[in-house]
Short mmCIF file of C-alpha atoms in Angstrom, two decimals:
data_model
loop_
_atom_site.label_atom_id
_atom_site.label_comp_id
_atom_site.label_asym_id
_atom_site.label_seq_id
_atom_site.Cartn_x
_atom_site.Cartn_y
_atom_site.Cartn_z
CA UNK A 1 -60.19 -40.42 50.03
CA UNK A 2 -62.39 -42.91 51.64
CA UNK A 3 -65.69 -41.00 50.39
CA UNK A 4 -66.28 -37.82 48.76
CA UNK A 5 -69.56 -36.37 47.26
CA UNK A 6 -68.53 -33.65 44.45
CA UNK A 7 -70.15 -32.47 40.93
CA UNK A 8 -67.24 -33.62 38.91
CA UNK A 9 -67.04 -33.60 34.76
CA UNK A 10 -66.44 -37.31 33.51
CA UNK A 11 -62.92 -37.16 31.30
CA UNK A 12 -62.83 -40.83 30.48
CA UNK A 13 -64.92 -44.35 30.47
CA UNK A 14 -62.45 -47.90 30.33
CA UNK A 15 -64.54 -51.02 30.45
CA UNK A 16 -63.21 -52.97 33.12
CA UNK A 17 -65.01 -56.37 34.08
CA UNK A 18 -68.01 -58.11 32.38
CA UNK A 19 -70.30 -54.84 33.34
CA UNK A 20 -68.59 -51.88 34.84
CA UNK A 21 -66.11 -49.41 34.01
CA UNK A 22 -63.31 -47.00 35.78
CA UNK A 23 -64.05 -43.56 35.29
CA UNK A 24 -61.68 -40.49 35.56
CA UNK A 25 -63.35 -37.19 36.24
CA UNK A 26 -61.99 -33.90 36.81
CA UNK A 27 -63.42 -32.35 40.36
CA UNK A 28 -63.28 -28.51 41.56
CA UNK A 29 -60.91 -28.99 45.05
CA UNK A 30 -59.96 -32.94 44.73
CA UNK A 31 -58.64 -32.97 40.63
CA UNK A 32 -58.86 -35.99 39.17
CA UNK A 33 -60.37 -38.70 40.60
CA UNK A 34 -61.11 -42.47 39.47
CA UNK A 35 -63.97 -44.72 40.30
CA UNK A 36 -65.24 -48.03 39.74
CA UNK A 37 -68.68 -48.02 38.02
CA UNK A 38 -70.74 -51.03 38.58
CA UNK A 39 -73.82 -51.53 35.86
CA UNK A 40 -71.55 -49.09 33.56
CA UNK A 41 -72.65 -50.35 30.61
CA UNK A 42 -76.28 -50.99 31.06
CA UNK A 43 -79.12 -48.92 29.36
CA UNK A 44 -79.61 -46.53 32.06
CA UNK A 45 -76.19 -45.43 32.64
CA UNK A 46 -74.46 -44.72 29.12
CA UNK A 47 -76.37 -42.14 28.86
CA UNK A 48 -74.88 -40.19 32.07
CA UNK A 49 -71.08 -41.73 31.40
CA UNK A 50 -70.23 -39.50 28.56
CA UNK A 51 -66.93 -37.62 28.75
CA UNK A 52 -67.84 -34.09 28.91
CA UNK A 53 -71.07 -34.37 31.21
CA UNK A 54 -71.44 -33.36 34.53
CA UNK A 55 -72.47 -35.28 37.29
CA UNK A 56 -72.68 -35.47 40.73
CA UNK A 57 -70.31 -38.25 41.66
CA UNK A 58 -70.30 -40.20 45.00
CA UNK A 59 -67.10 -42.36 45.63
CA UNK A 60 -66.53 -44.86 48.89
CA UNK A 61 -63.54 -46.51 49.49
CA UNK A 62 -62.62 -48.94 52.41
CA UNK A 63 -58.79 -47.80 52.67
CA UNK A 64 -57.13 -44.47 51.18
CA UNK A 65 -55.42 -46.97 48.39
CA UNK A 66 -58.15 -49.00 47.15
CA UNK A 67 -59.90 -47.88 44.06
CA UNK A 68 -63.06 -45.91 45.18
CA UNK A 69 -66.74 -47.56 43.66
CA UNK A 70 -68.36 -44.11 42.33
CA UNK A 71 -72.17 -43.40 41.87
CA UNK A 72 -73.09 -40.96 39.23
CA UNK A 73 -76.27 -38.13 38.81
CA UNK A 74 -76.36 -36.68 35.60
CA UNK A 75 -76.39 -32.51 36.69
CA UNK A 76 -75.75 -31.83 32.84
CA UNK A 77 -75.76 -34.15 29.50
CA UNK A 78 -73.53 -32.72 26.57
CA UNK A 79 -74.93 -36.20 24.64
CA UNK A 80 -76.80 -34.07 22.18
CA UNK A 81 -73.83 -32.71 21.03
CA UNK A 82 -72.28 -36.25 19.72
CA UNK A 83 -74.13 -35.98 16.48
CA UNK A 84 -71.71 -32.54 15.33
CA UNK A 85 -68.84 -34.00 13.81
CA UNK A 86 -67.27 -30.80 14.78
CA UNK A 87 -67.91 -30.21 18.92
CA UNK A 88 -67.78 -34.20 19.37
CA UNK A 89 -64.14 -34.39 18.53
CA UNK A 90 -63.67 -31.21 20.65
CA UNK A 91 -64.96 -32.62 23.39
CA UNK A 92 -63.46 -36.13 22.78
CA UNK A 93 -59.71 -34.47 23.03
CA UNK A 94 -60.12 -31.92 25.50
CA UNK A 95 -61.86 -34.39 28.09
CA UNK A 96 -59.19 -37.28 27.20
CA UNK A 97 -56.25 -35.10 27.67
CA UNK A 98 -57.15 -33.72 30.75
CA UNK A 99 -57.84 -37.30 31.84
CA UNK A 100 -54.15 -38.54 30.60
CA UNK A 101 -52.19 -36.33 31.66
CA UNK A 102 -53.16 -35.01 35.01
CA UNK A 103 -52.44 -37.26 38.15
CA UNK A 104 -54.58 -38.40 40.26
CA UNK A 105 -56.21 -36.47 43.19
CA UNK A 106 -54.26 -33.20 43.15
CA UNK A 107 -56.02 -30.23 43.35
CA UNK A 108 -56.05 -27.79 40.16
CA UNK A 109 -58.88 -25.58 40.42
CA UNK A 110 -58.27 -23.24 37.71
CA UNK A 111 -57.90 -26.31 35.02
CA UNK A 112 -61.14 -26.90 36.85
CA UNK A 113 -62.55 -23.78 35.68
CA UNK A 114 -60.94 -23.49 32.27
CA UNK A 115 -62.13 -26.68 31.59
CA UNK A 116 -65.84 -26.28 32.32
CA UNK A 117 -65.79 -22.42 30.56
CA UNK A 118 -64.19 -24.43 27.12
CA UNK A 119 -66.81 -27.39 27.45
CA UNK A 120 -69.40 -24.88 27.72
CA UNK A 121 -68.29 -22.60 24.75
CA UNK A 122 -67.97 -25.81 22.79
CA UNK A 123 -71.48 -26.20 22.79
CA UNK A 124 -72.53 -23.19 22.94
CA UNK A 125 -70.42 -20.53 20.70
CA UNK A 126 -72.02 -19.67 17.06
CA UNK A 127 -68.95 -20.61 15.69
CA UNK A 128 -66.16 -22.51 15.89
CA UNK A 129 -63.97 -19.52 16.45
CA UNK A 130 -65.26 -18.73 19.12
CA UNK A 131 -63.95 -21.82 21.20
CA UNK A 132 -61.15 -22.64 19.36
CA UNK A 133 -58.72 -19.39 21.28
CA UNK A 134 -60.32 -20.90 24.48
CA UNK A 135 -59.17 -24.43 23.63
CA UNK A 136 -55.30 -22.87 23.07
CA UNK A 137 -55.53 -21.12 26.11
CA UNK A 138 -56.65 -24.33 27.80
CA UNK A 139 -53.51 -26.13 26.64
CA UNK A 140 -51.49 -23.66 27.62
CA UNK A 141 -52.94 -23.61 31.69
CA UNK A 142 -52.72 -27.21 31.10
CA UNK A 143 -48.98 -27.06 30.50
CA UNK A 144 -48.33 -24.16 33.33
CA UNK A 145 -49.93 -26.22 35.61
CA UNK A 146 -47.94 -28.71 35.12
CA UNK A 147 -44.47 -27.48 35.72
CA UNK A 148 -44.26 -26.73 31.69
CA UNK A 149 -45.25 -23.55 31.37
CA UNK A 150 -43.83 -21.07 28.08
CA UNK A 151 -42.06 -17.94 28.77
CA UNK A 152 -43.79 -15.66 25.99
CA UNK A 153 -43.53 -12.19 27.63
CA UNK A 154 -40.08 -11.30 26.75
CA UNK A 155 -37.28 -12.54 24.32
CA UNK A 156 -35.22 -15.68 25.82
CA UNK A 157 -31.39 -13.65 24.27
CA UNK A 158 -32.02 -9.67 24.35
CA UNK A 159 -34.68 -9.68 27.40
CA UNK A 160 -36.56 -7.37 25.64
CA UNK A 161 -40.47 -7.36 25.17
CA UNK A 162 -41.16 -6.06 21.91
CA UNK A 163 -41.61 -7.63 18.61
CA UNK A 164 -41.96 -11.14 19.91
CA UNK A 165 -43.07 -13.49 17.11
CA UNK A 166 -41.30 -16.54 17.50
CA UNK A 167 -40.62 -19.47 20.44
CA UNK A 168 -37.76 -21.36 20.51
CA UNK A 169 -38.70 -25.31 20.52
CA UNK A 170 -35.57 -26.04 23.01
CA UNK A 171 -36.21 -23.53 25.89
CA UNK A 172 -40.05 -22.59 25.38
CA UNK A 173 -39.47 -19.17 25.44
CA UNK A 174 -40.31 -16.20 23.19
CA UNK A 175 -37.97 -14.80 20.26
CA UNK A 176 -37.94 -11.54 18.68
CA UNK A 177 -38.14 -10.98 15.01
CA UNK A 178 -34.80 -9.69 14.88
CA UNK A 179 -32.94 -12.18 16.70
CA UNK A 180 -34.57 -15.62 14.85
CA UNK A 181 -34.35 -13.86 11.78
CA UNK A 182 -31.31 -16.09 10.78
CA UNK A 183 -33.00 -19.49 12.17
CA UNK A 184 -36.38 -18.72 12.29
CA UNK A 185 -37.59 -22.15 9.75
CA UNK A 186 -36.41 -24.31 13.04
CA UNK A 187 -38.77 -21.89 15.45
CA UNK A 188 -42.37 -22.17 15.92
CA UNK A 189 -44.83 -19.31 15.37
CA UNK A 190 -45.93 -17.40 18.22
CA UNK A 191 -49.45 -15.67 17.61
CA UNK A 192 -50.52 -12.58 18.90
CA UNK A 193 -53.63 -13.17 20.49
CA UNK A 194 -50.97 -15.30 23.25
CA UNK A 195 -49.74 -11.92 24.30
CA UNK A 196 -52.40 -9.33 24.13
CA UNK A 197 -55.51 -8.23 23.33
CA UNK A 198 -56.23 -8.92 19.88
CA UNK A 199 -59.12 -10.56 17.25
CA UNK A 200 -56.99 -13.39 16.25
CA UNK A 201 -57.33 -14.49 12.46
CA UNK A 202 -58.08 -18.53 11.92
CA UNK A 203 -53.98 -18.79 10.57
CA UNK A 204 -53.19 -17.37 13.91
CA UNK A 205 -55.60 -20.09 15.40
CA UNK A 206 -53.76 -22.84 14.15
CA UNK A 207 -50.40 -21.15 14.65
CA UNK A 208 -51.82 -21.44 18.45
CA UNK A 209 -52.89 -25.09 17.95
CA UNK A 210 -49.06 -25.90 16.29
CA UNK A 211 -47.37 -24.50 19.47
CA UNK A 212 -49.25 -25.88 22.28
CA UNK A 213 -49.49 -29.71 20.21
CA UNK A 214 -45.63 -29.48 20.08
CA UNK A 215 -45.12 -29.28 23.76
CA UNK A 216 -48.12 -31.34 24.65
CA UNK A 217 -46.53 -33.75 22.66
CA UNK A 218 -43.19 -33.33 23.58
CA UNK A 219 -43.65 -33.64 27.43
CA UNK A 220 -46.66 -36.28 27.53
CA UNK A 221 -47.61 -38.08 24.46
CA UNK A 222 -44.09 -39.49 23.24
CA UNK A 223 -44.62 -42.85 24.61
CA UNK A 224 -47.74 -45.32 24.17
CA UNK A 225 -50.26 -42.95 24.73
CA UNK A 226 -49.58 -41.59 21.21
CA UNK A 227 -53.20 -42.50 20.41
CA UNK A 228 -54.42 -39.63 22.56
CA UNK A 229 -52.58 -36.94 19.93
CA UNK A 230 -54.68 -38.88 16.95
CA UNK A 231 -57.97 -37.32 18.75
CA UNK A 232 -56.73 -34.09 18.37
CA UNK A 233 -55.42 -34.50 14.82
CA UNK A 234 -58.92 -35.47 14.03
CA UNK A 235 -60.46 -32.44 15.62
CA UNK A 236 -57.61 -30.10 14.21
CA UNK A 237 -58.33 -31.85 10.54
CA UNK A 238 -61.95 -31.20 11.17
CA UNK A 239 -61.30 -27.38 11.98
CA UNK A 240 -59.42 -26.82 8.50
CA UNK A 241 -61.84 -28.71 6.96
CA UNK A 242 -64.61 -25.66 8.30
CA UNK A 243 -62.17 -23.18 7.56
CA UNK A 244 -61.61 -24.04 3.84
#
């Protein structure tokens, strides 16, 4: 990628150097991609490095392995929306686990999408409810995308598609009532809303939230980069908090 001019949603800001800073951002056809900010840190561009904006990024690099410099527009600022305890962790873990866990400069353009529709809701639902299915959904792409995807449209021993409340932790797939009767303490809740069209209640919310953290965490977030999973225990803490 020697240069590339793109409106691309900053997912993370690392210092690196006396003034500048490597920033990941999520792009609509090139994914991820990571650029050296010069000046990162001065006055006038804090402001437009927030994870969660939008800006139109240029990157140049001499040679397809060198580490682009980027130049950054601000298209959209989401800064006003650091003051709400609420939609600032939201946006903290959605933006940094997009930016951990995908790799570099492969294309995903419907985490693309998903990802700007969930930033958007964020800050601009009535209600907390109203993002928080969004955010599940997101985690779920996220995993699908990824070569993790959960089988949740029929039962992983009968086959059948009915009465599917349950998914096994082993094989990420779906479990009817009937069959994880016996067992069902070591399974993990499977809420309706993931498999039709339904209002989902806030227990089934977090019944969502329990599911996709388990895989998340399973697949990415066992090694160093257990810090990540603290920003969404902050944001899922800050959700029950609301609810109660």
């Amino acid at each position: 990628m020697p240069s590339l001019r793109t409106s691309a949603i900053i997912c993370s800001v690392k210092s690196h150097g006396e003034h500048g800073a490597v920033v990941r951002s999520l792009t609509p056809e090139n994914g991820l991609v990571s650029g050296y900010v010069r000046g990162a840190r001065s006055r006038m561009m804090r402001p437009i490095l927030i994870p969660s904006n939008i800006v139109q990024a240029d990157y140049r690099a001499r040679t397809e392995d060198q580490l682009a410099s980027m130049t950054a527009e601000l298209e959209l600022s989401r800064g006003p929306f650091l003051g709400e305890p609420l939609a600032s962790a939201a946006l903290d873990w959605v933006t940094a686990l997009t930016a951990a866990v995908l790799p570099e400069e492969q294309s995903y353009p419907p985490l693309h999408s998903a990802l700007s529709a969930l930033l958007e809701a964020i800050c601009s639902a009535p209600s907390a409810k109203g993002w928080a299915v969004a955010l599940v959904r997101y985690e779920l792409l996220l995993l699908s995308e990824l070569g993790f995807g959960l089988a949740l449209d029929r039962c992983a021993v009968t086959g059948l598609e009915e009465d599917l409340v349950y998914v096994s932790p082993k094989s990420a797939k779906a479990v009817s009532a009937a069959v994880g009767a016996l067992y069902k303490e070591r399974l993990l809740p499977l809420p309706a809303f993931l498999k039709e069209q339904v209002t989902p209640e806030w227990h089934d919310i977090f019944d969502g939230l329990r599911l996709t953290g388990f895989f998340l965490k399973r697949h990415f977030f066992e090694d160093h980069r257990r810090d990540v999973m603290a920003t969404r225990s902050v944001l899922v803490d800050r959700l029950k908090r609301v609810v109660a």
